[in-house]
CSV table of C-alpha atoms in Angstrom, one decimal:
chain,number,residue,atom,x,y,z
A,1,MET,CA,-250.8,49.8,-68.9
A,2,MET,CA,-249.9,47.5,-71.9
A,3,ASP,CA,-246.6,46.5,-70.3
A,4,ARG,CA,-248.5,45.0,-67.4
A,5,LEU,CA,-250.6,42.8,-69.6
A,6,ARG,CA,-249.6,39.3,-70.2
A,7,PRO,CA,-249.4,37.3,-73.4
A,8,LEU,CA,-252.1,34.6,-73.4
A,9,PRO,CA,-251.3,31.0,-74.4
A,10,VAL,CA,-254.4,29.4,-75.9
A,11,LEU,CA,-254.3,25.6,-76.3
A,12,MET,CA,-256.2,23.9,-79.1
A,13,PHE,CA,-257.6,20.4,-78.4
A,14,HIS,CA,-260.0,18.2,-80.4
A,15,SER,CA,-260.7,14.8,-79.0
A,16,ILE,CA,-259.9,13.4,-75.5
A,17,GLY,CA,-260.3,9.7,-75.6
A,18,HIS,CA,-259.2,6.4,-77.1
A,19,GLY,CA,-259.6,4.5,-80.4
A,20,ALA,CA,-258.9,7.1,-83.1
A,21,SER,CA,-257.8,5.9,-86.5
A,22,ARG,CA,-254.1,6.1,-87.3
A,23,ALA,CA,-254.8,9.1,-89.5
A,24,PHE,CA,-256.6,11.0,-86.8
A,25,ARG,CA,-254.6,9.8,-83.8
A,26,ARG,CA,-252.5,13.0,-83.5
A,27,TRP,CA,-255.8,14.9,-82.8
A,28,GLN,CA,-256.8,12.6,-80.0
A,29,VAL,CA,-255.2,13.0,-76.5
A,30,PRO,CA,-255.6,10.0,-74.2
A,31,PRO,CA,-257.4,11.0,-70.9
A,32,ALA,CA,-254.4,10.0,-68.7
A,33,LEU,CA,-252.1,12.2,-70.8
A,34,PHE,CA,-254.6,15.0,-70.8
A,35,ALA,CA,-254.7,14.9,-67.0
A,36,ASP,CA,-250.9,15.0,-66.8
A,37,GLN,CA,-250.8,18.0,-69.2
A,38,LEU,CA,-253.3,19.9,-67.0
A,39,ALA,CA,-251.3,19.0,-63.9
A,40,CYS,CA,-248.1,20.2,-65.4
A,41,LEU,CA,-249.6,23.6,-66.4
A,42,THR,CA,-251.1,24.0,-62.9
A,43,ALA,CA,-247.8,23.2,-61.3
A,44,GLY,CA,-246.2,25.8,-63.5
A,45,GLY,CA,-248.4,28.4,-61.8
A,46,TYR,CA,-251.0,28.8,-64.6
A,47,ARG,CA,-254.7,29.2,-64.0
A,48,LEU,CA,-256.7,27.2,-66.6
A,49,ARG,CA,-259.7,29.2,-68.0
A,50,SER,CA,-262.2,29.5,-70.8
A,51,LEU,CA,-261.1,31.8,-73.6
A,52,SER,CA,-263.6,34.6,-72.7
A,53,ASP,CA,-262.7,34.4,-69.0
A,54,ALA,CA,-258.9,34.5,-69.8
A,55,LEU,CA,-259.3,37.4,-72.2
A,56,SER,CA,-261.2,39.4,-69.5
A,57,ARG,CA,-258.2,38.9,-67.1
A,58,PRO,CA,-255.2,40.1,-69.2
A,59,ASP,CA,-253.0,40.8,-66.2
A,60,GLU,CA,-253.2,37.3,-64.8
A,61,LYS,CA,-251.1,34.2,-65.5
A,62,ASN,CA,-253.7,32.2,-67.5
A,63,VAL,CA,-253.8,29.5,-70.1
A,64,ALA,CA,-257.0,29.3,-72.1
A,65,LEU,CA,-258.2,25.8,-73.0
A,66,THR,CA,-260.2,25.4,-76.2
A,67,PHE,CA,-261.8,22.3,-77.8
A,68,ASP,CA,-262.9,22.2,-81.5
A,69,ASP,CA,-265.8,20.2,-83.0
A,70,ALA,CA,-267.8,19.2,-79.8
A,71,PHE,CA,-266.9,15.6,-79.9
A,72,ALA,CA,-269.0,13.5,-77.5
A,73,ASP,CA,-265.9,12.4,-75.7
A,74,PHE,CA,-265.5,15.9,-74.3
A,75,ALA,CA,-268.3,15.1,-71.8
A,76,SER,CA,-267.1,11.6,-71.0
A,77,HIS,CA,-263.4,12.0,-70.9
A,78,ALA,CA,-262.4,15.7,-70.8
A,79,VAL,CA,-264.8,17.0,-68.2
A,80,PRO,CA,-263.8,14.6,-65.4
A,81,GLU,CA,-260.2,15.7,-65.8
A,82,LEU,CA,-261.1,19.4,-66.1
A,83,LYS,CA,-263.1,19.1,-62.8
A,84,LYS,CA,-260.1,17.6,-61.0
A,85,ALA,CA,-257.9,20.4,-62.3
A,86,ASP,CA,-260.5,23.1,-61.4
A,87,ALA,CA,-260.2,24.2,-65.1
A,88,GLY,CA,-262.5,26.1,-67.3
A,89,ALA,CA,-262.7,25.5,-71.1
A,90,THR,CA,-264.3,26.8,-74.3
A,91,LEU,CA,-266.0,24.2,-76.5
A,92,TYR,CA,-266.6,25.2,-80.2
A,93,VAL,CA,-269.7,23.7,-81.8
A,94,PRO,CA,-270.4,23.2,-85.5
A,95,THR,CA,-274.2,23.6,-85.1
A,96,ALA,CA,-275.3,21.6,-88.2
A,97,TYR,CA,-273.8,18.4,-86.7
A,98,VAL,CA,-275.0,18.6,-83.1
A,99,GLY,CA,-276.2,15.1,-82.1
A,100,GLY,CA,-274.8,13.7,-85.4
A,101,ARG,CA,-271.5,12.6,-86.8
A,102,ALA,CA,-268.3,14.4,-87.8
A,103,SER,CA,-269.0,14.0,-91.5
A,104,TRP,CA,-266.8,16.8,-92.6
A,105,LEU,CA,-263.9,14.4,-91.7
A,106,SER,CA,-264.7,12.6,-94.9
A,107,GLY,CA,-261.1,11.6,-95.4
A,108,TYR,CA,-260.9,9.8,-92.1
A,109,PRO,CA,-262.7,6.7,-90.7
A,110,ASP,CA,-263.4,9.1,-87.7
A,111,ALA,CA,-266.1,10.8,-89.8
A,112,ALA,CA,-268.4,8.5,-87.9
A,113,SER,CA,-267.3,10.0,-84.5
A,114,ALA,CA,-270.3,11.1,-82.5
A,115,LEU,CA,-270.9,14.7,-81.5
A,116,LEU,CA,-272.5,16.1,-78.4
A,117,THR,CA,-276.3,16.5,-78.4
A,118,TRP,CA,-278.2,19.8,-77.5
A,119,ALA,CA,-279.2,18.3,-74.2
A,120,GLU,CA,-275.5,17.5,-73.4
A,121,LEU,CA,-274.5,21.0,-74.5
A,122,ARG,CA,-277.1,22.6,-72.2
A,123,GLU,CA,-275.8,20.5,-69.3
A,124,LEU,CA,-272.2,21.6,-70.0
A,125,HIS,CA,-273.3,25.3,-70.4
A,126,GLY,CA,-275.1,25.0,-67.0
A,127,ALA,CA,-271.9,23.5,-65.5
A,128,GLY,CA,-270.0,26.7,-66.4
A,129,TYR,CA,-268.2,25.6,-69.6
A,130,GLU,CA,-268.2,28.2,-72.4
A,131,ILE,CA,-270.0,27.1,-75.6
A,132,GLY,CA,-268.9,29.0,-78.7
A,133,SER,CA,-269.6,28.7,-82.4
A,134,HIS,CA,-267.5,26.7,-84.8
A,135,SER,CA,-269.8,27.9,-87.7
A,136,HIS,CA,-272.9,26.0,-88.9
A,137,GLN,CA,-271.6,23.8,-91.7
A,138,HIS,CA,-267.9,23.6,-90.7
A,139,ALA,CA,-267.1,25.1,-94.1
A,140,GLU,CA,-264.0,27.0,-95.3
A,141,LEU,CA,-265.4,30.4,-94.6
A,142,ASP,CA,-262.7,32.4,-96.4
A,143,ILE,CA,-263.9,31.1,-99.8
A,144,LEU,CA,-267.6,31.4,-99.3
A,145,GLU,CA,-269.7,34.0,-101.2
A,146,GLY,CA,-270.8,36.9,-99.0
A,147,HIS,CA,-274.4,35.7,-98.6
A,148,GLU,CA,-273.4,32.2,-97.8
A,149,LEU,CA,-270.9,33.4,-95.2
A,150,ARG,CA,-273.5,35.6,-93.5
A,151,ARG,CA,-276.2,32.8,-93.6
A,152,ASP,CA,-273.8,30.3,-92.0
A,153,LEU,CA,-272.7,32.6,-89.2
A,154,GLU,CA,-276.2,33.8,-88.4
A,155,THR,CA,-277.7,30.3,-88.4
A,156,SER,CA,-275.0,29.1,-86.0
A,157,ARG,CA,-275.5,32.0,-83.6
A,158,ARG,CA,-279.3,31.7,-83.7
A,159,LEU,CA,-279.3,28.0,-82.9
A,160,LEU,CA,-276.9,28.5,-80.0
A,161,GLU,CA,-279.1,31.3,-78.6
A,162,GLU,CA,-282.3,29.3,-79.0
A,163,GLU,CA,-281.0,26.0,-77.7
A,164,LEU,CA,-278.8,27.3,-74.8
A,165,GLN,CA,-280.7,30.5,-74.0
A,166,TYR,CA,-277.6,32.6,-73.9
A,167,GLN,CA,-275.6,34.9,-76.2
A,168,PRO,CA,-272.4,33.2,-77.3
A,169,ARG,CA,-269.3,35.5,-77.3
A,170,SER,CA,-266.6,33.4,-78.9
A,171,PHE,CA,-266.2,31.9,-82.4
A,172,CYS,CA,-263.7,29.5,-84.0
A,173,TYR,CA,-262.8,29.6,-87.7
A,174,PRO,CA,-263.2,26.1,-89.2
A,175,PHE,CA,-259.8,24.8,-90.3
A,176,GLY,CA,-258.4,28.1,-89.0
A,177,TYR,CA,-259.1,29.9,-92.3
A,178,HIS,CA,-260.1,33.6,-92.2
A,179,THR,CA,-259.7,36.9,-93.9
A,180,ARG,CA,-260.6,40.5,-93.1
A,181,THR,CA,-264.0,40.0,-94.7
A,182,VAL,CA,-264.6,36.9,-92.6
A,183,ARG,CA,-263.5,38.6,-89.4
A,184,LYS,CA,-265.8,41.6,-90.1
A,185,ALA,CA,-268.7,39.2,-90.7
A,186,VAL,CA,-268.0,37.4,-87.4
A,187,ALA,CA,-267.9,40.7,-85.5
A,188,ASP,CA,-271.1,41.9,-87.3
A,189,THR,CA,-272.9,38.7,-86.2
A,190,GLY,CA,-272.2,39.6,-82.6
A,191,PHE,CA,-269.1,37.6,-81.6
A,192,THR,CA,-266.4,39.4,-79.6
A,193,SER,CA,-263.5,36.9,-80.0
A,194,ALA,CA,-262.5,34.4,-82.6
A,195,CYS,CA,-259.8,31.7,-82.8
A,196,GLU,CA,-257.5,30.8,-85.6
A,197,VAL,CA,-254.7,28.3,-85.3
A,198,GLY,CA,-251.8,30.7,-85.6
A,199,TYR,CA,-249.1,28.6,-83.8
A,200,ARG,CA,-248.2,31.5,-81.6
A,201,ILE,CA,-249.0,32.8,-78.1
A,202,HIS,CA,-251.7,35.5,-78.3
A,203,ARG,CA,-250.3,38.9,-77.7
A,204,PRO,CA,-252.2,41.5,-75.6
A,205,ASP,CA,-252.1,44.0,-78.4
A,206,ALA,CA,-253.4,41.5,-81.1
A,207,SER,CA,-257.0,41.5,-82.3
A,208,PRO,CA,-259.5,39.4,-80.3
A,209,LEU,CA,-260.9,38.3,-83.7
A,210,SER,CA,-257.6,36.5,-84.6
A,211,VAL,CA,-256.6,34.7,-81.4
A,212,SER,CA,-253.6,32.6,-82.0
A,213,ARG,CA,-253.6,29.1,-80.6
A,214,LEU,CA,-251.1,26.3,-79.9
A,215,ILE,CA,-251.7,22.8,-81.1
A,216,VAL,CA,-251.7,20.0,-78.5
A,217,THR,CA,-251.6,16.5,-79.9
A,218,GLY,CA,-251.7,12.9,-78.6
A,219,SER,CA,-247.9,12.9,-78.5
A,220,THR,CA,-247.4,16.2,-76.6
A,221,SER,CA,-245.8,15.3,-73.3
A,222,PRO,CA,-246.7,17.3,-70.2
A,223,GLU,CA,-243.3,18.9,-70.3
A,224,GLN,CA,-243.8,19.9,-73.9
A,225,THR,CA,-247.2,21.3,-73.1
A,226,LEU,CA,-245.6,23.6,-70.5
A,227,ALA,CA,-242.9,24.6,-73.0
A,228,LEU,CA,-245.6,25.4,-75.5
A,229,VAL,CA,-247.3,28.0,-73.2
A,230,ARG,CA,-244.0,29.5,-72.3
A,231,ASN,CA,-242.3,29.6,-75.8
A,232,GLY,CA,-244.9,29.0,-78.5
A,233,GLN,CA,-245.0,26.4,-81.2
A,234,PRO,CA,-241.4,25.2,-82.0
A,235,GLY,CA,-239.8,24.9,-85.4
A,236,ILE,CA,-240.0,26.6,-88.8
A,237,THR,CA,-243.2,24.9,-90.0
A,238,PRO,CA,-245.5,27.4,-88.3
A,239,HIS,CA,-243.8,30.3,-90.1
A,240,LEU,CA,-243.9,28.5,-93.4
A,241,ARG,CA,-247.7,27.9,-93.0
A,242,ARG,CA,-248.4,31.5,-92.2
A,243,GLY,CA,-246.4,32.6,-95.2
A,244,SER,CA,-248.3,30.3,-97.6
A,245,ARG,CA,-251.9,31.3,-96.6
A,246,THR,CA,-252.7,33.4,-99.7
A,247,ALA,CA,-251.5,30.8,-102.2
A,248,TRP,CA,-253.3,28.1,-100.3
A,249,ARG,CA,-256.6,30.1,-100.3
A,250,ILE,CA,-256.3,30.6,-104.1
A,251,PHE,CA,-255.8,26.9,-104.6
A,252,ARG,CA,-258.8,26.0,-102.4
A,253,ALA,CA,-261.0,28.5,-104.2
A,254,ALA,CA,-260.0,27.1,-107.6
A,255,ARG,CA,-260.6,23.5,-106.4
A,256,THR,CA,-264.0,24.4,-105.1
A,257,ALA,CA,-264.9,26.1,-108.4
A,258,ARG,CA,-263.8,23.0,-110.3
A,259,THR,CA,-265.9,20.7,-108.1
A,260,ALA,CA,-268.9,22.9,-108.6
A,261,ARG,CA,-268.5,23.0,-112.3
A,262,HIS,CA,-268.1,19.2,-112.4
A,263,SER,CA,-271.2,18.7,-110.3
A,264,SER,CA,-273.2,21.1,-112.5
A,265,TRP,CA,-272.0,19.2,-115.7
A,266,ARG,CA,-273.0,15.8,-114.1
A,267,ARG,CA,-276.5,17.1,-113.3
A,268,SER,CA,-277.1,18.5,-116.8
């Protein structure tokens, strides 16, 4: 049976629009380019689906489209092109910021970028787009204490259930960071799939709690988008990133501890 199942390319988008700062520009795909990327995938024989829909059809030639952060331009710029392409999509929402600003982007002018409101998310859900969780606070989950991790996941799921009146199935790790402990907590909270970055095509025998994705940027041509779903992320950088995960996690945990100690000293 396994030899009849297809690998699943999962594309990761953020903003579809115009006007991003120079620092954030790689994460924003202009609408015209986005339309051409979708058209090239469709011409290549791929059906464009949400993640949960694609995972439920492992024998089909699908590409899953995922969008992180729930920027308001998803409704204004992505949806019109998705409709033209008859494409599904999964939108990952950091629930603490709904209707607010992307303040976790503190190093970018784009921290002021608007996010979708609950009313807009309800409309998108009603139109058939999958709404998933991107956690509550958009925190680095792999360095949170256990009780903080559980509270963040449970809060996000509860808000999605209350506001959208449905049970979300899919989760997306903020910044792509996760560990075995994080994956177990995500599953225990009730999610059946979860996305990392990964830089690979998702294999049919891989865990649905570590779905690899391929990065699409504002400079990814339609032809390069098609090559991504056929061959995966090019170059050696993805392999180097995967190999340095543990060291990077240790560094981030130490940095967070130093910040906490410094904040405590300043308050005393």
